[in-house]
Every structure is written in structure tokens, then in C-alpha cells.
Amino acid sequence: MLRLVTTSICLYCQRAQVTPLLLQRTCSSVTQEENPLVIDALYDLSVDISKVRKLKGWVLRQKPVYVNETVTLLRDIGANETVIARVLELHPEAILCKPEQMELQKQLWMSVCANNKDLVGIVEKFPASFFTSSSNHDNQKANIEYFQTLHLNKRIISKLMASAPQSFSRPMKQNQEMIQTLQKTFLDLGGNEDNMKVWLQKLLTQNPYVLLKPSDALCDNLTFLHNRGFTSGELLHLLSKLRGFVTELNPESMRLTLSYSQEMFRCTEDELRRIVLQCPALLYYSVPILADRFKGLLSAGVSVEQITETPTVLELTTQIVQFRILKLRSYGYDVCSGSLDVLNGTKKDFEMSYGKLRLRRERPIFNPVAPLRTED
């Protein structure tokens, strides 16, 4: 009993000694003062200080900072005051970059940008891609030179650097391995070498993150689909339509999705392949997502046969489908007895279809032989 009491007292004493230290450390980090020079400089530039303070307040407490140097560089490439304020609000870390580092980045980006206007547009939309660590400079340069050997134009390379900067920050050999895998796959599946450059450009611009995926994932997924009966030509179609997202799948997830889809469509393997070729996106939806979308369509009165004829309707969320069905019904279109094609497409596509139905209802059909109604 005495030993237990002694142990408890010791533990209490240790906790009492640790707590003040923790409180002191916490308070010091919380009460660290903001750099008044940074606040004044950003205020003069019409930067929303409250937004910076809320999202990245730690930047305001750093030393040294290079606000004037950052602003000078942005002005040199043609950025106006509004753009400068927007860049510093979105990415205030820019003021922590050393002047020599920013100059190197400027020279690097100018090698893939047609002019200053294009560079300003990139910095405005992707400031974090421009103001990166100097430790990545050599990798960035090596990757630019490699992509230039592929005869990709400047616009494609700059877009890749802006939207997926991680792929340019890593060793060039890793990107080269993935590119060579994509090229070999394209040719092995029957692609024409004369079309390979255009195909590769399109795939990279649609999904630049494909470079960050392991090349083995692409091979494993295509092997799985081949074993499910897809021909080489069909696999090339899927690879192109999925815009490289096939690298983000795995055989097990596709197996579950295909199994559930076949059960819901009540179809054969051949019919299922036809449905997947019509709607390749079906492959990367999980079973819970597909179940929710099937349930939403069926509860709205849509039949399985209609979904089979227009499987791309499964690309829309349940909320979007319900909204569009109500819109169409308000103008006399019954999706339960008509085609589901009118539900498909982007918001703009649907508004065009919906607008045609509205005009058709509002515009009276003129019958030249019908008697005119006159008041007695």
C-alpha cells in the first residue's frame, strides 16, 4: 500500500513538472509576434491581411522575408497590382523565397513559356508551382530537357509543370520510365506510331498525375482487363477514354465493380464488356457509389433496360439526376418512357436540351387549316 501511494505521488510530481514546460512552449508559439514590416508591406499592396492571417498566419511571423524582391520580380514579368495582391493572398509563402532562387525559377519557366503574358497567367493560377524550393531546380531542368526530347510543345510542358509540379521535382528517370511504359503499351495494343505523339500529349494534358503512378499499376490493370475478355483494340480505347486514370485502379476494385454491375444489369460477360466500352468510367466507381446511383435512377421510375441503353447516365451523381428529371418533367418530358440521353452531358449540354424542350412547349404549333377562334 505504501509503495502504491509513493508511486502515485512521484507520478503526480513528474506531471506537475512537465505541465508548466508544456504550457510555456505552447504559449510561446501562440504569442509569437507578427513581423510588422510584413504586415505594412502587404497592406500597402492591398493584400487581404485577414485572409492570410486565417489561412497561413505563420508566414506573417517569419524572418527574413523578401516582399519587395518578390513584388519587383512579379512586376518585371508584367503582373499588375491586382495580380500581385491575388498571388500573395493565395501563396504568401512567396515572400520567403530568396531573390536568387526566384530568379532561377523565372529563367526556368521562361524556357517553356512563349512570353511574359503566359508566365503571368501561370503564376496567377499556380503560384505554388512557381515559388518552389531551390533544391528541386536541377530535377526541374532535367525533366524539361527530357520532355523537349519528346517533341512536346512549350504549352504542354508548361501546363504539366503548373498542374503537377511534383512530377518535375522528382528525378527525371522516374518520369522517363512511365513515359516509356505508356509508349510501349500504346504500340503493343495496336496504336500507330505516327499517332503516338498526339495520343501522349492528350493523355498527359488530361491527366498529368499519371506520371506519378507506378508503371506496374498500368500493366497489372491492363492484364486484368485482358483476362476479362477485352481485346487489344478495346483496351486501347479504354486507356484513351479513361485519360490515364486506369493507373489509379487496381484489379480487386475493378473485379468488385464489374461483378456488381453484371448483377445489376442482369447481363452476360459480352454484354457487360459492351456496357463498359460505352461507359469506361464505370470501372473506377466503387460499389457503394454505383449502388447509390442505381437506386436513385430506379426510384425515379427509370428501368434497368434504359440504363443499359444509356449507361453513361451513371456518371452523374444522384442529386444531379434527380434535379434534371424534375426539370424535364416540369416541361412535359417523361424520362421513364423516353431516352435517358437528354439527362447526359455537362451542365451546359443539359441546359441546351432543356431549353429546346421549353421552347417546344411555349411555341404553339400553327395549323393553317384550323378555324380561327373569334369572340361572338
Coordinates of C-alpha atoms in Angstrom, one line a residue:
M1 CA 0.0 0.0 0.0
L2 CA 2.8 2.4 0.9
R3 CA 4.6 1.5 -2.3
L4 CA 1.4 2.3 -4.3
V5 CA 1.0 5.7 -2.6
T6 CA 4.7 6.6 -3.1
T7 CA 4.4 5.7 -6.8
S8 CA 1.3 7.9 -7.2
I9 CA 3.0 10.8 -5.5
C10 CA 6.0 10.5 -7.8
L11 CA 3.9 10.4 -10.9
Y12 CA 2.0 13.5 -9.7
C13 CA 5.2 15.4 -9.1
Q14 CA 6.5 14.4 -12.6
R15 CA 3.3 15.6 -14.2
A16 CA 3.4 18.9 -12.2
Q17 CA 7.0 19.5 -13.5
V18 CA 6.1 18.7 -17.2
T19 CA 2.9 20.8 -17.3
P20 CA 4.5 24.2 -16.9
L21 CA 7.0 23.4 -19.6
L22 CA 4.2 22.4 -22.0
L23 CA 2.3 25.5 -21.2
Q24 CA 5.3 27.7 -21.6
R25 CA 6.1 26.1 -25.0
T26 CA 2.5 26.4 -26.2
C27 CA 2.2 30.0 -25.1
S28 CA 5.5 30.9 -26.8
S29 CA 4.3 29.6 -30.1
V30 CA 0.9 31.3 -29.8
T31 CA 2.1 34.6 -28.6
Q32 CA 4.9 34.8 -31.2
E33 CA 4.6 38.3 -32.7
E34 CA 3.9 39.0 -36.3
N35 CA 6.5 40.8 -38.3
P36 CA 5.3 44.4 -38.6
L37 CA 7.3 45.0 -41.7
V38 CA 5.5 42.2 -43.5
I39 CA 2.1 43.5 -42.4
D40 CA 2.8 47.0 -43.5
A41 CA 4.2 45.9 -46.9
L42 CA 1.3 43.6 -47.6
Y43 CA -1.2 46.2 -46.6
D44 CA 0.4 48.7 -49.0
L45 CA -0.1 46.1 -51.7
S46 CA -3.8 45.8 -51.0
V47 CA -3.4 42.3 -49.8
D48 CA -6.3 41.0 -47.6
I49 CA -4.3 40.5 -44.4
S50 CA -7.2 38.8 -42.6
K51 CA -7.3 36.1 -45.3
V52 CA -3.6 35.5 -45.0
R53 CA -3.8 35.5 -41.2
K54 CA -6.7 32.9 -41.3
L55 CA -5.2 30.5 -43.8
K56 CA -1.4 30.9 -43.4
G57 CA -0.8 33.1 -40.5
W58 CA 2.6 31.5 -39.7
V59 CA 4.1 33.3 -42.7
L60 CA 3.4 36.7 -41.1
R61 CA 5.7 35.7 -38.2
Q62 CA 8.8 34.7 -40.3
K63 CA 12.1 36.4 -40.7
P64 CA 13.8 37.1 -43.1
V65 CA 11.2 38.0 -45.8
Y66 CA 11.6 39.3 -49.3
V67 CA 8.4 41.2 -50.0
N68 CA 10.0 44.0 -52.1
E69 CA 12.1 41.5 -54.2
T70 CA 9.0 39.3 -54.8
V71 CA 7.0 42.2 -56.0
T72 CA 9.8 43.5 -58.2
L73 CA 10.1 40.1 -59.9
L74 CA 6.3 39.9 -60.5
R75 CA 6.3 43.4 -61.9
D76 CA 9.2 42.6 -64.2
I77 CA 7.3 39.8 -65.9
G78 CA 4.3 42.1 -66.4
A79 CA 2.0 41.4 -63.4
N80 CA -0.2 44.3 -62.4
E81 CA -1.1 45.3 -58.8
T82 CA -4.3 43.3 -58.8
V83 CA -2.5 40.1 -59.8
I84 CA 0.3 40.7 -57.3
A85 CA -2.2 41.1 -54.5
R86 CA -4.0 37.9 -55.5
V87 CA -0.8 35.9 -55.7
L88 CA 0.3 37.0 -52.3
E89 CA -3.1 36.2 -50.8
L90 CA -3.1 32.7 -52.3
H91 CA 0.5 31.9 -51.7
P92 CA 2.0 34.2 -49.1
E93 CA 5.0 31.8 -48.8
A94 CA 6.3 33.5 -51.9
I95 CA 7.8 36.2 -49.8
L96 CA 10.0 33.6 -48.1
C97 CA 11.8 32.7 -51.3
K98 CA 15.3 34.1 -51.7
P99 CA 15.8 36.5 -54.6
E100 CA 18.4 34.3 -56.3
Q101 CA 16.0 31.4 -56.1
M102 CA 13.2 33.4 -57.7
E103 CA 15.4 34.5 -60.5
L104 CA 16.4 30.9 -61.3
Q105 CA 12.7 29.9 -61.3
K106 CA 11.9 32.8 -63.6
Q107 CA 14.6 31.8 -66.1
L108 CA 13.5 28.2 -65.9
W109 CA 9.8 29.0 -66.6
M110 CA 10.7 31.4 -69.4
S111 CA 12.3 28.5 -71.2
V112 CA 8.9 26.8 -71.5
C113 CA 6.6 29.9 -71.8
A114 CA 6.1 31.6 -75.1
N115 CA 6.1 35.1 -73.5
N116 CA 5.7 37.0 -70.2
K117 CA 2.0 37.1 -70.5
D118 CA 1.8 33.3 -70.4
L119 CA 4.1 33.2 -67.4
V120 CA 2.0 35.8 -65.5
G121 CA -1.1 33.6 -66.2
I122 CA 0.6 30.5 -64.7
V123 CA 1.9 32.4 -61.6
E124 CA -1.5 33.8 -61.0
K125 CA -3.3 30.4 -61.2
F126 CA -0.5 28.2 -59.8
P127 CA 1.7 30.3 -57.6
A128 CA 2.9 27.3 -55.5
S129 CA 4.3 25.8 -58.7
F130 CA 6.4 28.8 -59.4
F131 CA 7.6 29.6 -55.9
T132 CA 9.2 26.2 -55.1
S133 CA 12.2 25.0 -53.2
S134 CA 15.6 25.7 -54.9
S135 CA 16.5 22.0 -54.1
N136 CA 14.2 21.0 -56.9
H137 CA 15.8 23.2 -59.6
D138 CA 18.1 20.6 -61.1
N139 CA 15.3 18.0 -61.3
Q140 CA 13.0 20.6 -62.9
K141 CA 15.6 21.5 -65.5
A142 CA 16.4 17.8 -66.3
N143 CA 12.7 17.0 -66.7
I144 CA 12.1 20.0 -69.0
E145 CA 15.0 18.8 -71.2
Y146 CA 13.6 15.3 -71.3
F147 CA 10.1 16.4 -72.3
Q148 CA 11.6 18.6 -75.0
T149 CA 13.3 15.5 -76.5
L150 CA 9.7 14.0 -76.8
H151 CA 8.9 17.0 -79.1
L152 CA 6.2 18.2 -76.7
N153 CA 5.5 21.9 -77.4
K154 CA 6.1 24.6 -74.7
R155 CA 2.4 25.0 -73.9
I156 CA 2.1 21.3 -73.0
I157 CA 5.3 21.3 -70.9
S158 CA 4.4 24.5 -69.0
K159 CA 0.9 23.1 -68.3
L160 CA 2.4 19.9 -66.9
M161 CA 4.8 21.9 -64.7
A162 CA 2.0 24.1 -63.4
S163 CA -0.7 21.5 -62.7
A164 CA 1.6 18.7 -61.5
P165 CA 4.8 20.3 -60.1
Q166 CA 5.6 17.1 -58.1
S167 CA 6.3 15.2 -61.3
F168 CA 9.0 17.8 -62.2
S169 CA 10.5 17.9 -58.8
R170 CA 11.4 14.2 -58.8
P171 CA 14.3 12.6 -60.7
M172 CA 13.9 12.6 -64.5
K173 CA 14.5 8.8 -64.7
Q174 CA 11.2 8.1 -62.9
N175 CA 9.2 10.1 -65.5
Q176 CA 11.1 8.5 -68.3
E177 CA 10.2 5.1 -67.0
M178 CA 6.5 5.9 -67.0
I179 CA 6.6 7.6 -70.4
Q180 CA 8.3 4.6 -72.0
T181 CA 5.8 2.3 -70.4
L182 CA 2.9 4.3 -71.9
Q183 CA 4.6 4.4 -75.3
K184 CA 5.2 0.6 -75.3
T185 CA 1.7 -0.1 -74.1
F186 CA 0.2 2.1 -76.9
L187 CA 2.2 0.3 -79.6
D188 CA 1.6 -3.2 -78.1
L189 CA -2.2 -2.6 -78.1
G190 CA -2.1 -1.7 -81.8
G191 CA -1.6 2.0 -81.8
N192 CA 0.0 3.7 -84.8
E193 CA 3.5 5.1 -84.1
D194 CA 2.6 8.1 -86.2
N195 CA -0.2 9.0 -83.8
M196 CA 1.7 8.2 -80.6
K197 CA 2.9 11.8 -80.0
V198 CA -0.6 13.3 -80.3
W199 CA -2.0 10.5 -78.1
L200 CA 0.6 11.0 -75.4
Q201 CA 0.1 14.8 -75.4
K202 CA -3.6 14.4 -75.0
L203 CA -3.3 11.8 -72.2
L204 CA -0.7 14.0 -70.3
T205 CA -2.7 17.2 -70.5
Q206 CA -5.9 15.4 -69.5
N207 CA -4.3 13.7 -66.5
P208 CA -0.8 15.0 -65.7
Y209 CA -0.8 13.0 -62.5
V210 CA -0.4 9.8 -64.5
L211 CA 3.4 10.4 -64.3
L212 CA 3.3 10.0 -60.5
K213 CA 1.8 6.5 -60.7
P214 CA 3.9 3.3 -60.7
S215 CA 4.3 1.8 -64.1
D216 CA 3.5 -1.7 -62.7
A217 CA 0.0 -0.5 -61.9
L218 CA -0.8 0.2 -65.6
C219 CA 0.5 -3.3 -66.6
D220 CA -1.4 -5.1 -63.9
N221 CA -4.7 -3.4 -64.7
L222 CA -4.5 -4.0 -68.4
T223 CA -3.6 -7.6 -67.8
F224 CA -6.7 -8.0 -65.6
L225 CA -9.0 -6.4 -68.2
H226 CA -7.4 -8.6 -70.9
N227 CA -8.2 -11.7 -68.9
R228 CA -11.8 -10.5 -68.7
G229 CA -12.1 -10.7 -72.4
F230 CA -11.2 -7.2 -73.7
T231 CA -9.3 -7.2 -77.0
S232 CA -6.2 -5.1 -77.6
G233 CA -8.2 -2.6 -79.6
E234 CA -10.8 -2.3 -76.8
L235 CA -8.0 -1.9 -74.2
L236 CA -6.5 0.9 -76.2
H237 CA -10.0 2.5 -76.4
L238 CA -10.4 2.2 -72.6
L239 CA -6.9 3.6 -71.9
S240 CA -7.6 6.6 -74.1
K241 CA -11.1 7.2 -72.8
L242 CA -10.1 6.9 -69.1
R243 CA -7.4 9.5 -69.7
G244 CA -4.7 7.6 -67.8
F245 CA -6.9 7.1 -64.8
V246 CA -6.5 3.4 -65.4
T247 CA -3.3 3.7 -63.4
E248 CA -5.3 4.7 -60.3
L249 CA -7.3 1.5 -60.4
N250 CA -6.5 -2.0 -59.1
P251 CA -7.6 -5.4 -60.2
E252 CA -9.6 -6.1 -57.0
S253 CA -11.6 -2.9 -57.1
M254 CA -12.4 -3.5 -60.8
R255 CA -13.4 -7.1 -60.1
L256 CA -15.9 -5.9 -57.4
T257 CA -17.3 -3.2 -59.7
L258 CA -17.7 -5.5 -62.7
S259 CA -19.3 -8.2 -60.5
Y260 CA -21.8 -5.8 -59.0
S261 CA -22.5 -4.2 -62.4
Q262 CA -23.2 -7.5 -64.0
E263 CA -25.6 -8.4 -61.2
M264 CA -27.5 -5.1 -61.6
F265 CA -27.6 -5.1 -65.4
R266 CA -28.5 -8.8 -65.4
C267 CA -26.3 -9.3 -68.4
T268 CA -23.7 -11.7 -69.8
E269 CA -19.9 -11.1 -69.9
D270 CA -20.1 -10.0 -73.5
E271 CA -22.9 -7.6 -72.8
L272 CA -21.0 -6.2 -69.8
R273 CA -17.9 -5.5 -71.9
R274 CA -20.1 -3.6 -74.4
I275 CA -21.5 -1.5 -71.5
V276 CA -18.0 -0.8 -70.1
L277 CA -16.9 0.3 -73.6
Q278 CA -19.8 2.7 -73.8
C279 CA -19.1 4.0 -70.3
P280 CA -15.4 3.3 -69.3
A281 CA -15.9 5.5 -66.2
L282 CA -17.9 2.5 -64.8
L283 CA -14.5 0.9 -64.0
Y284 CA -13.4 3.4 -61.4
Y285 CA -16.6 3.9 -59.4
S286 CA -16.8 1.9 -56.2
V287 CA -19.7 -0.4 -55.4
P288 CA -21.3 1.9 -52.8
I289 CA -21.3 4.8 -55.4
L290 CA -22.8 2.6 -58.1
A291 CA -25.4 1.2 -55.7
D292 CA -26.5 4.8 -54.7
R293 CA -26.8 5.8 -58.4
F294 CA -28.7 2.7 -59.4
K295 CA -31.0 3.2 -56.5
G296 CA -31.6 6.9 -57.4
L297 CA -32.4 6.0 -61.0
L298 CA -34.7 3.1 -60.2
S299 CA -36.6 5.0 -57.5
A300 CA -37.3 7.8 -60.1
G301 CA -39.0 5.2 -62.3
V302 CA -36.2 4.5 -64.7
S303 CA -35.9 0.9 -65.9
V304 CA -32.7 -1.3 -65.9
E305 CA -33.2 -1.6 -69.7
Q306 CA -33.0 2.2 -70.1
I307 CA -29.8 2.3 -68.0
T308 CA -28.4 -0.5 -70.2
E309 CA -29.0 1.5 -73.3
T310 CA -27.5 4.7 -71.8
P311 CA -25.0 3.6 -69.2
T312 CA -23.2 7.0 -69.2
V313 CA -26.1 8.3 -67.0
L314 CA -24.2 6.5 -64.2
E315 CA -21.5 9.2 -64.4
L316 CA -23.9 11.7 -62.9
T317 CA -24.5 12.0 -59.2
T318 CA -27.9 11.1 -57.7
Q319 CA -28.5 14.7 -56.8
I320 CA -27.8 15.9 -60.4
V321 CA -30.0 13.2 -61.9
Q322 CA -32.9 14.0 -59.6
F323 CA -32.7 17.7 -60.3
R324 CA -32.6 17.1 -64.1
I325 CA -35.5 14.7 -64.0
L326 CA -37.7 17.2 -62.1
K327 CA -36.7 20.0 -64.6
L328 CA -37.6 17.8 -67.6
R329 CA -40.9 16.8 -66.0
S330 CA -41.9 20.4 -65.5
Y331 CA -41.9 20.7 -69.3
G332 CA -43.7 17.5 -70.0
Y333 CA -40.8 15.2 -70.7
D334 CA -41.1 11.8 -69.0
V335 CA -37.8 10.1 -68.7
C336 CA -39.5 6.8 -67.7
S337 CA -40.8 6.4 -71.2
G338 CA -38.2 8.3 -73.2
S339 CA -34.5 8.2 -73.8
L340 CA -32.0 9.0 -71.0
D341 CA -29.7 10.7 -73.4
V342 CA -31.3 14.0 -72.5
L343 CA -30.0 13.6 -68.9
N344 CA -26.4 13.2 -70.0
G345 CA -23.7 15.7 -70.6
T346 CA -22.3 18.8 -68.8
K347 CA -24.5 21.4 -67.2
K348 CA -24.2 23.4 -70.4
D349 CA -25.3 20.4 -72.5
F350 CA -28.3 19.8 -70.3
E351 CA -29.4 23.4 -70.4
M352 CA -29.3 23.3 -74.2
S353 CA -31.5 20.2 -74.2
Y354 CA -33.8 21.6 -71.5
G355 CA -34.1 24.9 -73.4
K356 CA -35.2 23.1 -76.6
L357 CA -38.0 21.3 -74.6
R358 CA -39.1 24.6 -73.1
L359 CA -39.3 26.4 -76.4
R360 CA -41.2 23.5 -77.9
R361 CA -43.8 23.8 -75.1
E362 CA -44.0 27.6 -75.2
R363 CA -44.2 27.8 -79.0
P364 CA -47.7 26.9 -80.3
I365 CA -47.9 24.6 -83.3
F366 CA -49.6 26.6 -86.1
N367 CA -52.2 24.7 -88.1
P368 CA -53.2 26.6 -91.3
V369 CA -56.4 24.6 -91.8
A370 CA -57.7 25.0 -88.2
P371 CA -60.5 27.6 -87.8
L372 CA -59.7 30.8 -86.1
R373 CA -61.3 31.4 -82.8
T374 CA -63.3 34.7 -82.7
E375 CA -65.3 36.2 -79.9
D376 CA -69.0 36.5 -80.6

